[in-house]
Amino acid sequence: SSELTQDPAVSVALGQTVRITCQGDSLRSYYASWYQQKPGQAPVLVIYGKNNRPSGIPDRFSGSSSGNTASLTITGAQAEDEADYYCNSRDSSGNPLFGGGTKLTVL
Amino acid sequence: QVQLVQSGAEVKKPGSSVKVSCKASGGTFSSYTISWVRQAPGQGLEWMGRIIPILGIANYAQKFQGRVTITADKSTSTAYMELSSLRSEDTAVYYCAREFGLLFDYWGQGTLVTVSS
């Protein structure tokens, strides 16, 4: 099977830039998608594909990928960006696989 | 705009089963892929399985094989996830989500299933 590894927690000062990473072998073959989850709410898709944002997602969110690592970057983090972030790709069977999640704190 | 509305919270005894529904509106239900994802308290997201209603084909994560059954009723645009032989570790919020290629673009609101004696 495969794994997607994320840092459990990351912090960023208000208005600064933060990168959240996701590592896994499957990322050499598949793009990651990224989800934001606030307490008590369902996840929300924020980035997918090479670097695509669904309608309504601010352009301070961007994605990138290199080798076995996918990254979600928030440029100019806002207080409302404080949330858990999950990456998603595929396992060795081609089924969806989530990273363990990163708790983002905006200071 | 696709909307997924799930059934309400459930409290179940260990060893019993639970069936959660997910009613879709907007778009063409039969052409969707509906996945089920669960989240235990304070934990991350875990994919359980999916169904393609137009084909009636479901596949499951190895961890849940034999214990989960995902079905769909095209006439009511509703997907179902049934989990059997419940244990305390199955206490979680269960989400349905539309799987579109490599992403999940619409999510239900979640259904809390509590397993307790």
PDB file of C-alpha atoms in Angstrom:
ATOM      1  CA  SER A   1       0.000   0.000   0.000  1.00  0.00           C
ATOM      2  CA  SER A   2       0.927   3.669  -0.180  1.00  0.00           C
ATOM      3  CA  GLU A   3       1.082   6.509   2.276  1.00  0.00           C
ATOM      4  CA  LEU A   4       0.775  10.246   2.041  1.00  0.00           C
ATOM      5  CA  THR A   5       2.754  12.034   4.718  1.00  0.00           C
ATOM      6  CA  GLN A   6       1.923  15.507   5.996  1.00  0.00           C
ATOM      7  CA  ASP A   7       3.371  17.538   8.844  1.00  0.00           C
ATOM      8  CA  PRO A   8       0.850  17.380  11.704  1.00  0.00           C
ATOM      9  CA  ALA A   9       0.956  21.097  12.432  1.00  0.00           C
ATOM     10  CA  VAL A  10       2.186  24.285  10.824  1.00  0.00           C
ATOM     11  CA  SER A  11       1.878  27.899  11.906  1.00  0.00           C
ATOM     12  CA  VAL A  12       2.079  31.162  10.009  1.00  0.00           C
ATOM     13  CA  ALA A  13       1.948  34.812  10.979  1.00  0.00           C
ATOM     14  CA  LEU A  14      -1.011  36.745   9.685  1.00  0.00           C
ATOM     15  CA  GLY A  15      -0.327  38.001   6.165  1.00  0.00           C
ATOM     16  CA  GLN A  16       2.699  35.803   5.646  1.00  0.00           C
ATOM     17  CA  THR A  17       3.179  32.876   3.264  1.00  0.00           C
ATOM     18  CA  VAL A  18       2.964  29.246   4.320  1.00  0.00           C
ATOM     19  CA  ARG A  19       3.599  26.010   2.457  1.00  0.00           C
ATOM     20  CA  ILE A  20       1.951  22.756   3.459  1.00  0.00           C
ATOM     21  CA  THR A  21       3.534  19.654   1.985  1.00  0.00           C
ATOM     22  CA  CYS A  22       2.426  16.124   1.201  1.00  0.00           C
ATOM     23  CA  GLN A  23       4.866  13.338   0.380  1.00  0.00           C
ATOM     24  CA  GLY A  24       4.194   9.990  -1.212  1.00  0.00           C
ATOM     25  CA  ASP A  25       5.271   7.756  -4.072  1.00  0.00           C
ATOM     26  CA  SER A  26       1.865   8.024  -5.768  1.00  0.00           C
ATOM     27  CA  LEU A  27       2.475  11.727  -6.269  1.00  0.00           C
ATOM     28  CA  ARG A  28       4.988  10.824  -8.963  1.00  0.00           C
ATOM     29  CA  SER A  29       2.027   9.509 -10.991  1.00  0.00           C
ATOM     30  CA  TYR A  30      -1.014  11.463  -9.815  1.00  0.00           C
ATOM     31  CA  TYR A  31      -1.688  15.080  -9.003  1.00  0.00           C
ATOM     32  CA  ALA A  32      -2.793  15.769  -5.468  1.00  0.00           C
ATOM     33  CA  SER A  33      -6.013  17.493  -4.530  1.00  0.00           C
ATOM     34  CA  TRP A  34      -6.214  19.576  -1.364  1.00  0.00           C
ATOM     35  CA  TYR A  35      -9.075  20.018   1.098  1.00  0.00           C
ATOM     36  CA  GLN A  36      -9.667  22.570   3.808  1.00  0.00           C
ATOM     37  CA  GLN A  37     -11.687  21.478   6.822  1.00  0.00           C
ATOM     38  CA  LYS A  38     -12.832  23.775   9.592  1.00  0.00           C
ATOM     39  CA  PRO A  39     -14.151  22.417  12.897  1.00  0.00           C
ATOM     40  CA  GLY A  40     -17.555  20.816  12.589  1.00  0.00           C
ATOM     41  CA  GLN A  41     -17.674  21.245   8.821  1.00  0.00           C
ATOM     42  CA  ALA A  42     -17.266  19.015   5.812  1.00  0.00           C
ATOM     43  CA  PRO A  43     -14.048  19.267   3.813  1.00  0.00           C
ATOM     44  CA  VAL A  44     -13.906  21.786   0.988  1.00  0.00           C
ATOM     45  CA  LEU A  45     -11.840  21.326  -2.165  1.00  0.00           C
ATOM     46  CA  VAL A  46      -9.336  24.167  -2.519  1.00  0.00           C
ATOM     47  CA  ILE A  47      -6.782  22.968  -5.100  1.00  0.00           C
ATOM     48  CA  TYR A  48      -6.793  20.216  -7.715  1.00  0.00           C
ATOM     49  CA  GLY A  49      -4.803  19.144 -10.742  1.00  0.00           C
ATOM     50  CA  LYS A  50      -1.651  20.961 -11.674  1.00  0.00           C
ATOM     51  CA  ASN A  51      -2.772  24.161  -9.911  1.00  0.00           C
ATOM     52  CA  ASN A  52      -6.507  24.713 -10.237  1.00  0.00           C
ATOM     53  CA  ARG A  53      -8.890  26.421  -7.859  1.00  0.00           C
ATOM     54  CA  PRO A  54     -12.627  25.758  -7.753  1.00  0.00           C
ATOM     55  CA  SER A  55     -14.897  28.737  -8.100  1.00  0.00           C
ATOM     56  CA  GLY A  56     -14.974  30.778  -4.913  1.00  0.00           C
ATOM     57  CA  ILE A  57     -11.543  29.769  -3.622  1.00  0.00           C
ATOM     58  CA  PRO A  58      -9.327  32.843  -3.147  1.00  0.00           C
ATOM     59  CA  ASP A  59      -6.299  33.153  -5.385  1.00  0.00           C
ATOM     60  CA  ARG A  60      -3.989  33.226  -2.376  1.00  0.00           C
ATOM     61  CA  PHE A  61      -4.271  29.420  -2.507  1.00  0.00           C
ATOM     62  CA  SER A  62      -1.999  27.701  -5.003  1.00  0.00           C
ATOM     63  CA  GLY A  63      -0.610  24.246  -5.624  1.00  0.00           C
ATOM     64  CA  SER A  64       2.588  22.765  -6.989  1.00  0.00           C
ATOM     65  CA  SER A  65       4.279  19.422  -7.306  1.00  0.00           C
ATOM     66  CA  SER A  66       7.810  18.106  -7.694  1.00  0.00           C
ATOM     67  CA  GLY A  67       8.797  14.460  -7.652  1.00  0.00           C
ATOM     68  CA  ASN A  68       7.076  12.752  -4.748  1.00  0.00           C
ATOM     69  CA  THR A  69       6.017  15.981  -3.038  1.00  0.00           C
ATOM     70  CA  ALA A  70       2.922  18.095  -3.531  1.00  0.00           C
ATOM     71  CA  SER A  71       2.577  21.489  -1.902  1.00  0.00           C
ATOM     72  CA  LEU A  72      -0.240  23.807  -1.010  1.00  0.00           C
ATOM     73  CA  THR A  73       0.847  27.423  -0.625  1.00  0.00           C
ATOM     74  CA  ILE A  74      -1.159  30.184   0.992  1.00  0.00           C
ATOM     75  CA  THR A  75       0.253  33.581   0.076  1.00  0.00           C
ATOM     76  CA  GLY A  76      -0.836  36.199   2.582  1.00  0.00           C
ATOM     77  CA  ALA A  77      -2.553  33.909   5.083  1.00  0.00           C
ATOM     78  CA  GLN A  78      -5.735  35.221   6.657  1.00  0.00           C
ATOM     79  CA  ALA A  79      -7.311  34.383   9.987  1.00  0.00           C
ATOM     80  CA  GLU A  80     -10.072  32.483   8.196  1.00  0.00           C
ATOM     81  CA  ASP A  81      -7.487  30.137   6.669  1.00  0.00           C
ATOM     82  CA  GLU A  82      -6.910  28.528  10.057  1.00  0.00           C
ATOM     83  CA  ALA A  83      -8.092  24.965   9.488  1.00  0.00           C
ATOM     84  CA  ASP A  84      -7.006  21.398   8.866  1.00  0.00           C
ATOM     85  CA  TYR A  85      -5.691  20.682   5.390  1.00  0.00           C
ATOM     86  CA  TYR A  86      -5.675  17.260   3.750  1.00  0.00           C
ATOM     87  CA  CYS A  87      -3.997  16.119   0.579  1.00  0.00           C
ATOM     88  CA  ASN A  88      -5.464  13.317  -1.497  1.00  0.00           C
ATOM     89  CA  SER A  89      -4.049  11.116  -4.209  1.00  0.00           C
ATOM     90  CA  ARG A  90      -4.193   7.389  -5.004  1.00  0.00           C
ATOM     91  CA  ASP A  91      -2.882   4.263  -3.361  1.00  0.00           C
ATOM     92  CA  SER A  92      -1.153   1.379  -5.134  1.00  0.00           C
ATOM     93  CA  SER A  93      -4.571  -0.024  -6.095  1.00  0.00           C
ATOM     94  CA  GLY A  94      -5.638   3.260  -7.660  1.00  0.00           C
ATOM     95  CA  ASN A  95      -8.082   4.004  -4.847  1.00  0.00           C
ATOM     96  CA  PRO A  96      -8.294   7.380  -3.118  1.00  0.00           C
ATOM     97  CA  LEU A  97      -5.847   7.952  -0.294  1.00  0.00           C
ATOM     98  CA  PHE A  98      -5.723  10.867   2.131  1.00  0.00           C
ATOM     99  CA  GLY A  99      -2.768  12.284   3.947  1.00  0.00           C
ATOM    100  CA  GLY A 100      -2.926  12.480   7.717  1.00  0.00           C
ATOM    101  CA  GLY A 101      -3.753  16.188   7.661  1.00  0.00           C
ATOM    102  CA  THR A 102      -1.981  19.374   8.701  1.00  0.00           C
ATOM    103  CA  LYS A 103      -3.401  21.706  11.313  1.00  0.00           C
ATOM    104  CA  LEU A 104      -2.685  25.270  10.241  1.00  0.00           C
ATOM    105  CA  THR A 105      -2.551  27.938  12.914  1.00  0.00           C
ATOM    106  CA  VAL A 106      -2.571  31.605  11.886  1.00  0.00           C
ATOM    107  CA  LEU A 107      -0.815  33.682  14.525  1.00  0.00           C
TER     108      LEU A 107
ATOM    109  CA  GLN B   1     -24.972  22.896  -8.543  1.00  0.00           C
ATOM    110  CA  VAL B   2     -24.730  19.483  -6.961  1.00  0.00           C
ATOM    111  CA  GLN B   3     -26.015  19.077  -3.431  1.00  0.00           C
ATOM    112  CA  LEU B   4     -25.620  16.003  -1.245  1.00  0.00           C
ATOM    113  CA  VAL B   5     -27.867  15.691   1.803  1.00  0.00           C
ATOM    114  CA  GLN B   6     -27.238  12.931   4.294  1.00  0.00           C
ATOM    115  CA  SER B   7     -29.437  11.238   6.847  1.00  0.00           C
ATOM    116  CA  GLY B   8     -29.320  12.127  10.512  1.00  0.00           C
ATOM    117  CA  ALA B   9     -27.154  11.013  13.399  1.00  0.00           C
ATOM    118  CA  GLU B  10     -27.346   7.433  14.619  1.00  0.00           C
ATOM    119  CA  VAL B  11     -26.560   5.675  17.882  1.00  0.00           C
ATOM    120  CA  LYS B  12     -25.902   1.956  17.529  1.00  0.00           C
ATOM    121  CA  LYS B  13     -24.987  -0.963  19.739  1.00  0.00           C
ATOM    122  CA  PRO B  14     -21.796  -2.923  19.151  1.00  0.00           C
ATOM    123  CA  GLY B  15     -22.371  -5.756  16.726  1.00  0.00           C
ATOM    124  CA  SER B  16     -25.266  -4.059  14.959  1.00  0.00           C
ATOM    125  CA  SER B  17     -25.386  -2.380  11.549  1.00  0.00           C
ATOM    126  CA  VAL B  18     -25.984   1.143  10.374  1.00  0.00           C
ATOM    127  CA  LYS B  19     -27.204   2.419   7.024  1.00  0.00           C
ATOM    128  CA  VAL B  20     -26.545   6.028   6.056  1.00  0.00           C
ATOM    129  CA  SER B  21     -28.164   7.689   3.067  1.00  0.00           C
ATOM    130  CA  CYS B  22     -26.947  10.425   0.763  1.00  0.00           C
ATOM    131  CA  LYS B  23     -29.517  12.102  -1.487  1.00  0.00           C
ATOM    132  CA  ALA B  24     -28.189  13.973  -4.499  1.00  0.00           C
ATOM    133  CA  SER B  25     -29.725  16.853  -6.380  1.00  0.00           C
ATOM    134  CA  GLY B  26     -28.394  18.757  -9.370  1.00  0.00           C
ATOM    135  CA  GLY B  27     -26.476  17.179 -12.203  1.00  0.00           C
ATOM    136  CA  THR B  28     -27.071  13.621 -13.401  1.00  0.00           C
ATOM    137  CA  PHE B  29     -26.899  11.204 -10.491  1.00  0.00           C
ATOM    138  CA  SER B  30     -26.419   8.120 -12.596  1.00  0.00           C
ATOM    139  CA  SER B  31     -23.221   9.479 -14.066  1.00  0.00           C
ATOM    140  CA  TYR B  32     -21.672  10.366 -10.706  1.00  0.00           C
ATOM    141  CA  THR B  33     -19.241   8.366  -8.683  1.00  0.00           C
ATOM    142  CA  ILE B  34     -20.214   8.596  -5.022  1.00  0.00           C
ATOM    143  CA  SER B  35     -17.579   7.850  -2.433  1.00  0.00           C
ATOM    144  CA  TRP B  36     -17.875   7.425   1.314  1.00  0.00           C
ATOM    145  CA  VAL B  37     -15.239   8.897   3.600  1.00  0.00           C
ATOM    146  CA  ARG B  38     -15.192   8.679   7.369  1.00  0.00           C
ATOM    147  CA  GLN B  39     -13.523  10.686  10.093  1.00  0.00           C
ATOM    148  CA  ALA B  40     -13.121   9.368  13.610  1.00  0.00           C
ATOM    149  CA  PRO B  41     -13.093  11.959  16.423  1.00  0.00           C
ATOM    150  CA  GLY B  42      -9.936  14.041  16.209  1.00  0.00           C
ATOM    151  CA  GLN B  43      -8.616  11.939  13.338  1.00  0.00           C
ATOM    152  CA  GLY B  44      -8.092  12.315   9.610  1.00  0.00           C
ATOM    153  CA  LEU B  45     -10.121  11.392   6.563  1.00  0.00           C
ATOM    154  CA  GLU B  46     -10.384   7.749   5.517  1.00  0.00           C
ATOM    155  CA  TRP B  47     -11.792   6.546   2.204  1.00  0.00           C
ATOM    156  CA  MET B  48     -14.141   3.580   2.554  1.00  0.00           C
ATOM    157  CA  GLY B  49     -15.457   2.842  -0.909  1.00  0.00           C
ATOM    158  CA  ARG B  50     -17.369   4.103  -3.917  1.00  0.00           C
ATOM    159  CA  ILE B  51     -20.202   3.316  -6.274  1.00  0.00           C
ATOM    160  CA  ILE B  52     -20.908   4.260  -9.871  1.00  0.00           C
ATOM    161  CA  PRO B  53     -24.724   4.266  -9.989  1.00  0.00           C
ATOM    162  CA  ILE B  54     -25.003   3.966 -13.755  1.00  0.00           C
ATOM    163  CA  LEU B  55     -23.027   0.739 -13.612  1.00  0.00           C
ATOM    164  CA  GLY B  56     -24.178  -0.423 -10.198  1.00  0.00           C
ATOM    165  CA  ILE B  57     -20.588  -1.314  -9.445  1.00  0.00           C
ATOM    166  CA  ALA B  58     -19.034  -0.684  -6.050  1.00  0.00           C
ATOM    167  CA  ASN B  59     -15.513  -1.152  -4.806  1.00  0.00           C
ATOM    168  CA  TYR B  60     -14.213  -0.942  -1.286  1.00  0.00           C
ATOM    169  CA  ALA B  61     -11.074  -0.161   0.634  1.00  0.00           C
ATOM    170  CA  GLN B  62      -9.424  -3.379   1.739  1.00  0.00           C
ATOM    171  CA  LYS B  63      -9.857  -2.411   5.378  1.00  0.00           C
ATOM    172  CA  PHE B  64     -13.645  -2.486   5.066  1.00  0.00           C
ATOM    173  CA  GLN B  65     -14.076  -5.417   2.682  1.00  0.00           C
ATOM    174  CA  GLY B  66     -16.777  -7.740   3.930  1.00  0.00           C
ATOM    175  CA  ARG B  67     -18.175  -5.217   6.367  1.00  0.00           C
ATOM    176  CA  VAL B  68     -19.339  -2.366   4.153  1.00  0.00           C
ATOM    177  CA  THR B  69     -21.921  -2.347   1.403  1.00  0.00           C
ATOM    178  CA  ILE B  70     -22.489   0.676  -0.814  1.00  0.00           C
ATOM    179  CA  THR B  71     -25.570   0.806  -2.985  1.00  0.00           C
ATOM    180  CA  ALA B  72     -27.451   3.353  -5.052  1.00  0.00           C
ATOM    181  CA  ASP B  73     -31.079   3.885  -6.018  1.00  0.00           C
ATOM    182  CA  LYS B  74     -31.178   5.743  -9.319  1.00  0.00           C
ATOM    183  CA  SER B  75     -34.925   6.331  -9.036  1.00  0.00           C
ATOM    184  CA  THR B  76     -34.417   8.506  -5.939  1.00  0.00           C
ATOM    185  CA  SER B  77     -30.859   9.711  -6.644  1.00  0.00           C
ATOM    186  CA  THR B  78     -29.788   8.291  -3.309  1.00  0.00           C
ATOM    187  CA  ALA B  79     -26.652   6.417  -2.335  1.00  0.00           C
ATOM    188  CA  TYR B  80     -26.382   4.269   0.766  1.00  0.00           C
ATOM    189  CA  MET B  81     -23.545   3.034   2.912  1.00  0.00           C
ATOM    190  CA  GLU B  82     -24.191   0.149   5.264  1.00  0.00           C
ATOM    191  CA  LEU B  83     -21.563  -0.852   7.803  1.00  0.00           C
ATOM    192  CA  SER B  84     -22.037  -4.039   9.779  1.00  0.00           C
ATOM    193  CA  SER B  85     -20.530  -5.645  12.880  1.00  0.00           C
ATOM    194  CA  LEU B  86     -20.103  -2.225  14.413  1.00  0.00           C
ATOM    195  CA  ARG B  87     -17.515  -1.670  17.111  1.00  0.00           C
ATOM    196  CA  SER B  88     -16.579   1.362  19.167  1.00  0.00           C
ATOM    197  CA  GLU B  89     -13.793   2.236  16.723  1.00  0.00           C
ATOM    198  CA  ASP B  90     -16.453   2.838  14.053  1.00  0.00           C
ATOM    199  CA  THR B  91     -17.675   5.896  15.930  1.00  0.00           C
ATOM    200  CA  ALA B  92     -17.090   8.618  13.360  1.00  0.00           C
ATOM    201  CA  VAL B  93     -18.601  11.184  11.063  1.00  0.00           C
ATOM    202  CA  TYR B  94     -19.410   9.561   7.744  1.00  0.00           C
ATOM    203  CA  TYR B  95     -19.384  11.715   4.625  1.00  0.00           C
ATOM    204  CA  CYS B  96     -20.538  11.035   1.110  1.00  0.00           C
ATOM    205  CA  ALA B  97     -18.774  12.940  -1.633  1.00  0.00           C
ATOM    206  CA  ARG B  98     -18.922  13.135  -5.384  1.00  0.00           C
ATOM    207  CA  GLU B  99     -15.726  11.748  -6.815  1.00  0.00           C
ATOM    208  CA  PHE B 100     -14.841  13.445 -10.093  1.00  0.00           C
ATOM    209  CA  GLY B 101     -11.633  12.111 -11.563  1.00  0.00           C
ATOM    210  CA  LEU B 102      -8.933  12.589  -8.956  1.00  0.00           C
ATOM    211  CA  LEU B 103     -10.899  14.891  -6.697  1.00  0.00           C
ATOM    212  CA  PHE B 104     -13.952  15.171  -4.468  1.00  0.00           C
ATOM    213  CA  ASP B 105     -15.811  18.278  -5.495  1.00  0.00           C
ATOM    214  CA  TYR B 106     -19.046  18.079  -3.499  1.00  0.00           C
ATOM    215  CA  TRP B 107     -19.530  16.729  -0.012  1.00  0.00           C
ATOM    216  CA  GLY B 108     -22.491  15.883   2.133  1.00  0.00           C
ATOM    217  CA  GLN B 109     -22.840  17.519   5.520  1.00  0.00           C
ATOM    218  CA  GLY B 110     -21.741  14.393   7.361  1.00  0.00           C
ATOM    219  CA  THR B 111     -23.551  11.892   9.565  1.00  0.00           C
ATOM    220  CA  LEU B 112     -22.347  11.131  13.074  1.00  0.00           C
ATOM    221  CA  VAL B 113     -22.532   7.456  13.927  1.00  0.00           C
ATOM    222  CA  THR B 114     -21.929   6.651  17.576  1.00  0.00           C
ATOM    223  CA  VAL B 115     -21.324   3.048  18.590  1.00  0.00           C
ATOM    224  CA  SER B 116     -21.902   2.541  22.275  1.00  0.00           C
ATOM    225  CA  SER B 117     -23.330  -0.089  24.561  1.00  0.00           C
TER     226      SER B 117
END
